[in-house]
Tab-separated table of C-alpha atoms in Angstrom:
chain	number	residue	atom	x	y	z
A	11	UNK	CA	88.048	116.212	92.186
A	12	UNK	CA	91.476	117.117	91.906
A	13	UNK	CA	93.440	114.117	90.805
A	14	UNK	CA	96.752	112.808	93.470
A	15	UNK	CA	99.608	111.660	92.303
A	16	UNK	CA	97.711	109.412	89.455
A	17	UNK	CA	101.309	107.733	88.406
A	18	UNK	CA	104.106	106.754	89.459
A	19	UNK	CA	107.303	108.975	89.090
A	20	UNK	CA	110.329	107.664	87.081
A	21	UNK	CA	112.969	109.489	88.287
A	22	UNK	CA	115.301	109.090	91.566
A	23	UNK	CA	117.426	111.853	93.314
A	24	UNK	CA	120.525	110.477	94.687
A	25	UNK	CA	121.911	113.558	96.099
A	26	UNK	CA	123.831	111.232	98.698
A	27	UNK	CA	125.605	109.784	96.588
A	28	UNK	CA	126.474	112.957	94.376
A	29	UNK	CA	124.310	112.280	91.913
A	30	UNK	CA	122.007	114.477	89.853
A	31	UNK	CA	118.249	113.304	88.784
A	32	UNK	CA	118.468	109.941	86.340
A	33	UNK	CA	115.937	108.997	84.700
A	34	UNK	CA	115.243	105.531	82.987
A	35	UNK	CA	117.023	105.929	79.744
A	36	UNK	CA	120.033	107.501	81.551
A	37	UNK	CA	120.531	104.551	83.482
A	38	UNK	CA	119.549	101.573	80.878
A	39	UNK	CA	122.583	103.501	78.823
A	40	UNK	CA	125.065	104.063	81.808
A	41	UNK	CA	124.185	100.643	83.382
A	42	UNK	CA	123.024	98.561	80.646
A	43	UNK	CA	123.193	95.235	83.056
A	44	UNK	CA	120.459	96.625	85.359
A	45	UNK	CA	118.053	96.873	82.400
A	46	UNK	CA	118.278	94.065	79.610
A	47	UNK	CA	117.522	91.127	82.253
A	48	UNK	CA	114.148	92.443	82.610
A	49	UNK	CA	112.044	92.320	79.778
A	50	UNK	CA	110.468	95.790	78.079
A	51	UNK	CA	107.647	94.450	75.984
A	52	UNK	CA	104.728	96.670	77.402
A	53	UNK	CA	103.778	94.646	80.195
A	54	UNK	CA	104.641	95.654	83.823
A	55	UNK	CA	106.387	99.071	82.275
A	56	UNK	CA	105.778	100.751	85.801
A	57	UNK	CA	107.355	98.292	87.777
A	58	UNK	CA	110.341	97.472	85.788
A	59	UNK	CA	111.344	101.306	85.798
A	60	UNK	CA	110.610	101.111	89.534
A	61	UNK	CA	113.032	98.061	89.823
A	62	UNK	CA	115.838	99.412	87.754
A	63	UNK	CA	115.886	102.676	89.723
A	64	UNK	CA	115.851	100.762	92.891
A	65	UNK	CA	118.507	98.251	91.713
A	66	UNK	CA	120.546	101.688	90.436
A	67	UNK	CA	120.143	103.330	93.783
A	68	UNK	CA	121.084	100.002	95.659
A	69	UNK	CA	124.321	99.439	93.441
A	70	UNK	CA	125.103	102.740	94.098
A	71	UNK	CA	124.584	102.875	98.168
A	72	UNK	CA	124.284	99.287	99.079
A	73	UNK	CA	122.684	100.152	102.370
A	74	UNK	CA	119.506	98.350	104.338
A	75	UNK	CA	117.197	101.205	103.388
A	76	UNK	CA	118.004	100.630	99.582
A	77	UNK	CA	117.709	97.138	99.713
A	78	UNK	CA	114.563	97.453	101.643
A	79	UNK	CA	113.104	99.504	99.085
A	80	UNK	CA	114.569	96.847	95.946
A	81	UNK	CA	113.165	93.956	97.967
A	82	UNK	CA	109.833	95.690	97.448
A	83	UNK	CA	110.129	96.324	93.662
A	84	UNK	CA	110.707	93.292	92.925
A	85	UNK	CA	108.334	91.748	94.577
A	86	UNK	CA	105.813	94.076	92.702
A	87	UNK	CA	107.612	93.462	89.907
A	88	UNK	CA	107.850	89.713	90.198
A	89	UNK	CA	104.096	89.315	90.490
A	90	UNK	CA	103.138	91.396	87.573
A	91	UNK	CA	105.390	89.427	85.518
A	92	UNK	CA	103.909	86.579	86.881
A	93	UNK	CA	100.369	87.476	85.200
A	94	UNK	CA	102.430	88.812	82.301
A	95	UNK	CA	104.186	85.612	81.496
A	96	UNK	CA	100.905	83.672	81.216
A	97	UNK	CA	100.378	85.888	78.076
A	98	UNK	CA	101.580	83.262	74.844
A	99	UNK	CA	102.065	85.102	71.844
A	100	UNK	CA	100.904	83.551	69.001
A	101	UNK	CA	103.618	85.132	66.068
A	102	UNK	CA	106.328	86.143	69.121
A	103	UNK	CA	106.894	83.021	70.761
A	104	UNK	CA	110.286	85.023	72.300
A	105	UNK	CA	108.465	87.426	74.289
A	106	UNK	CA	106.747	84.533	76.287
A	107	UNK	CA	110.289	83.257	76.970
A	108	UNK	CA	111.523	86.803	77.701
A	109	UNK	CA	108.372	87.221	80.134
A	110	UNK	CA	109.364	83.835	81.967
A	111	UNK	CA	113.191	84.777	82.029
A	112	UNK	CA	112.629	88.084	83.645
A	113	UNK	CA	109.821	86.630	86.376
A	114	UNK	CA	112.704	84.144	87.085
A	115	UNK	CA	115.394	86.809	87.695
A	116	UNK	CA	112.948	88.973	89.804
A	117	UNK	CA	112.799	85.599	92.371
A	118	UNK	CA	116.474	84.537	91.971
A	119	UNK	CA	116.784	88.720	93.052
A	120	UNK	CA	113.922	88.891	95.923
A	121	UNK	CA	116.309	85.281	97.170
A	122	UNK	CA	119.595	87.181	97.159
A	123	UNK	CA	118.439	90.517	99.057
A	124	UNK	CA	116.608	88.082	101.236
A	125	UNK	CA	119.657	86.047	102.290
A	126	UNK	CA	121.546	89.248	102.370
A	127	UNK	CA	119.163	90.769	104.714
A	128	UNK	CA	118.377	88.582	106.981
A	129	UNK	CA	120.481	89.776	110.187
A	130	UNK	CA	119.694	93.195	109.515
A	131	UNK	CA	118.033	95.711	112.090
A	132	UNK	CA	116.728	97.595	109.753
A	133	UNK	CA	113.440	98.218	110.933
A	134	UNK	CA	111.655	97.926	107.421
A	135	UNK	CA	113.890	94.522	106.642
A	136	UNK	CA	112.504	93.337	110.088
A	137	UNK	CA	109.163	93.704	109.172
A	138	UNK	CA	109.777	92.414	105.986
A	139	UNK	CA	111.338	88.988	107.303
A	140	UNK	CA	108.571	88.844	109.861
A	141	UNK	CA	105.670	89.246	107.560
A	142	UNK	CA	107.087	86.873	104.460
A	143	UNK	CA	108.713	84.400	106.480
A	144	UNK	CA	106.898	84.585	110.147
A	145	UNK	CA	110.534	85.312	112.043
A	146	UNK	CA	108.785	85.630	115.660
A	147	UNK	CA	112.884	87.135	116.064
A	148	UNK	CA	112.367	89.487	113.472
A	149	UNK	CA	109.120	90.467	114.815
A	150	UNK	CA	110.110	91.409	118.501
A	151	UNK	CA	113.574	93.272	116.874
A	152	UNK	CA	110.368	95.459	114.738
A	153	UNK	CA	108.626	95.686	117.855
A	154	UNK	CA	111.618	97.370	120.026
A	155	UNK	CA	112.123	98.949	116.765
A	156	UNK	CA	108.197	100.826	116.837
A	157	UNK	CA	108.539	101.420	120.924
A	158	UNK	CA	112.017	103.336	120.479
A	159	UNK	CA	110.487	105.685	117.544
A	160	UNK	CA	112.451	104.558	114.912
A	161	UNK	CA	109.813	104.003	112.579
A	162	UNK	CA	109.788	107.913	111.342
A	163	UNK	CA	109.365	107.117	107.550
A	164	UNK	CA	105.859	106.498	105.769
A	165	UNK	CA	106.780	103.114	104.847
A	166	UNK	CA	107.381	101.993	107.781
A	167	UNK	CA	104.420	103.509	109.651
A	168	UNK	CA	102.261	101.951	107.404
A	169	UNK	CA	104.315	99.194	108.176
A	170	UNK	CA	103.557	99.372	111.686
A	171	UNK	CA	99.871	99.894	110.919
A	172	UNK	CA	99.478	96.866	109.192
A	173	UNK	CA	100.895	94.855	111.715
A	174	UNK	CA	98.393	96.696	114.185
A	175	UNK	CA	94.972	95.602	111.834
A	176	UNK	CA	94.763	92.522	113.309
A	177	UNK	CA	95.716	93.830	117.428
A	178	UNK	CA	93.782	97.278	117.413
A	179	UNK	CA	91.788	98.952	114.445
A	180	UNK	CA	92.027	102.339	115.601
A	181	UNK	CA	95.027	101.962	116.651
A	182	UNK	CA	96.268	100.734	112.966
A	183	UNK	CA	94.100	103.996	111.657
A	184	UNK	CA	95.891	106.627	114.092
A	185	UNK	CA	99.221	104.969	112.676
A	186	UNK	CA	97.783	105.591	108.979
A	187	UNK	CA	97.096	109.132	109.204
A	188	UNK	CA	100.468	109.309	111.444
A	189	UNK	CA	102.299	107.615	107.571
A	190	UNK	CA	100.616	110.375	106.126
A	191	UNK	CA	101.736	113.192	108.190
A	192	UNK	CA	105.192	112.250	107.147
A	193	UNK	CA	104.706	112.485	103.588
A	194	UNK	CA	106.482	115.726	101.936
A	195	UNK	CA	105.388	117.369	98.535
A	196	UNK	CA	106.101	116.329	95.892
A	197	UNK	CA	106.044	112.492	97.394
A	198	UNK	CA	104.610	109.608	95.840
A	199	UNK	CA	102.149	108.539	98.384
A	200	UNK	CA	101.557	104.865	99.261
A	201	UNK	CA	97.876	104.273	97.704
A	202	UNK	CA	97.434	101.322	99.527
A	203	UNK	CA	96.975	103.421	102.637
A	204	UNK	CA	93.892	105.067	100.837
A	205	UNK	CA	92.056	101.612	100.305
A	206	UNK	CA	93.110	100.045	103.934
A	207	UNK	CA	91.376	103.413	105.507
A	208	UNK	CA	88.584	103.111	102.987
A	209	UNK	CA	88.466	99.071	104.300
A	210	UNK	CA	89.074	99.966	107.901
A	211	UNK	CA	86.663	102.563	108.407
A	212	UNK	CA	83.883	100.656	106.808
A	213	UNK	CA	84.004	97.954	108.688
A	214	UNK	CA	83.836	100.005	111.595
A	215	UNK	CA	80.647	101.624	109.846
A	216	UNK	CA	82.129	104.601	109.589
A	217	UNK	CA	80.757	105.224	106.395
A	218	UNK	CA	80.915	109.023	106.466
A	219	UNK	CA	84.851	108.590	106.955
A	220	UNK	CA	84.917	105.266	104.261
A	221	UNK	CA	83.406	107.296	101.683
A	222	UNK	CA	86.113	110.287	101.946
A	223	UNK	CA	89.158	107.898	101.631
A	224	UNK	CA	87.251	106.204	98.957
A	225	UNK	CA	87.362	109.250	96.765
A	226	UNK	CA	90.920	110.208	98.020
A	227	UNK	CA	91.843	106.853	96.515
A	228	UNK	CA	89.954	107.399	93.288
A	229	UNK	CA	91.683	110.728	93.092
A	230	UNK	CA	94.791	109.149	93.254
A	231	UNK	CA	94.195	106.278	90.503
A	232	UNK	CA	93.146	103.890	92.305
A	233	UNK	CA	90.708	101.525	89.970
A	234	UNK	CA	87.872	99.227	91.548
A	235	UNK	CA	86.751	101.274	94.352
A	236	UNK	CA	83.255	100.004	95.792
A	237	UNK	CA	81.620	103.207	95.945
A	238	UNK	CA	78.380	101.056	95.695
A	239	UNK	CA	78.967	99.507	98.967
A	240	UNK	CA	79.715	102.096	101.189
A	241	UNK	CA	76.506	104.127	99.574
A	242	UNK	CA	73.811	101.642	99.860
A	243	UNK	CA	75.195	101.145	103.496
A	244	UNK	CA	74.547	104.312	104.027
A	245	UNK	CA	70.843	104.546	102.731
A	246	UNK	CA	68.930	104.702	106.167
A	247	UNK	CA	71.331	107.536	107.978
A	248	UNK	CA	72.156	109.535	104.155
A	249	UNK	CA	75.929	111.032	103.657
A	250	UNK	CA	76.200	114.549	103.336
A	251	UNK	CA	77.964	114.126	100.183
A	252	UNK	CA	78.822	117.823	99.225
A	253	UNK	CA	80.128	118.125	102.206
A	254	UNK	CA	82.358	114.953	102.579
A	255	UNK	CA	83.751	115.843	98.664
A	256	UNK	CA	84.896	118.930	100.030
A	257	UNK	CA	86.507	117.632	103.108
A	258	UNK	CA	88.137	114.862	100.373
A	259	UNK	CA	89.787	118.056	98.393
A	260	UNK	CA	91.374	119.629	101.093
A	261	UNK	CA	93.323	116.317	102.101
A	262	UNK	CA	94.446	116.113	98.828
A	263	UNK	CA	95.475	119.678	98.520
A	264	UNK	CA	97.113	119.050	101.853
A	265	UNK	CA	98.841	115.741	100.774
A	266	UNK	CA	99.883	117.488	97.662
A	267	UNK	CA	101.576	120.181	99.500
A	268	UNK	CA	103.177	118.112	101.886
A	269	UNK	CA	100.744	119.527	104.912
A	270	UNK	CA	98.558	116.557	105.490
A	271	UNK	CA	96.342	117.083	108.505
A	272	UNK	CA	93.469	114.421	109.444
A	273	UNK	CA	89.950	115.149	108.520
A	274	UNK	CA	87.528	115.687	110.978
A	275	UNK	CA	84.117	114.335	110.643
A	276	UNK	CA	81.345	115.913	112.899
């Protein structure tokens, strides 16, 4: 099994603002004040790079889109320092205190974009003040938003999926493999779509389906997978396993080039 996109990327293009690839190091030495509030002691190393890119890319172009996107790494950022900070050092009493510093920055930040945000009609921001903060305004702006195509990036696909899970199941499915569609190569994809298919289509007993998003998932990283589960669901009407492993390499090779088209289970 070919493996997808198993970590994260550090680098951001910037080509709208002029800018040539950065990567971390570039940027902590250009723009030393985006880096040394958030503490580099091992923990959380994926995020924090995540964050300062964001917070590079939002200094730099100030827009919705960017704050969108800084809004969400430092929320990922915030909880993994969370965990992080409940980690006491025994001889390095400092990096505790470093830990708790940086989780409080990462909610004094998530505050500011927040406030900053709010009035925005951006349609990722208005999914993001509906879902955090249950805005019933934000959610009809998303809503006009999704019915007047707007929502033509992954994110907010998935966005729009997720707020379909609860209305319509297949609906918030077709919207999934619609996020993926709209990934090109070379993207990092969104794993979380991976383990909501794996969820969805399980409960709906598609197992056949489950089972081929479970090992897309796996392929791509992701840890924890109950491959257990969806096999001794199976054990009265047996998964052609060859055959679903198979179907699971060509949607990565088609993710990976940017070609995604939906499986098709017979």
């Amino acid at each position: 099994m070919q493996r997808l996109l198993s970590s994260l990327s550090l680098l951001i293009l910037l080509s709208a603002c002029g800018e040539k690839e950065l990567n971390i190091t570039q940027v902590c030495q250009d723009k030393p004040g985006l880096c040394t509030d958030l503490v580099e002691d091992g923990h959380c190393r994926v995020e924090r790079s995540e964050t300062i890119l964001a917070r590079f890319g939002e200094q730099k172009l100030p827009s919705d889109a960017n704050k969108y996107r800084l809004l969400l790494d430092f929320e990922k950022y915030s909880k993994c320092m969370e965990l992080a900070k409940g980690i006491e050092h025994i001889k390095l009493k400092e990096k505790t205190t470093a830990r708790v510093n940086s989780y409080m920055v990462s909610l004094n930040e998530i505050k500011r974009l927040t406030d900053e945000t709010v009035t925005s009609d951006y349609p990722g921001l208005l999914y993001y003040h509906w879902s955090r903060h249950q805005s019933q305004t934000h959610l009809e702006k998303f809503e006009q938003a999704a019915k007047a195509g707007q929502l033509n990036t992954p994110d907010l696909k998935f966005a729009l999926a997720r707020y379909y899970i609860e209305k319509d199941k297949k609906l918030a499915i077709t919207t999934m493999l619609d996020a993926l569609k709209l990934y090109k190569a070379g993207d990092v994809v969104d794993t979380d779509i991976y383990t909501s298919l794996t969820t969805l289509y399980f409960k709906q007993n598609k197992l056949a389906e489950s089972y081929h998003w479970a090992l897309v998932a796996q392929a791509a990283g992701v840890e924890r997978i109950e491959f257990d589960m969806i096999l001794k669901s199976a054990k009265d009407n047996a998964l052609d396993k060859d055959k679903i492993e198979t179907l699971a390499d060509e949607t990565i090779a088609g993710l990976e080039l940017g070609q995604f088209k939906a499986p098709v289970f017979q």
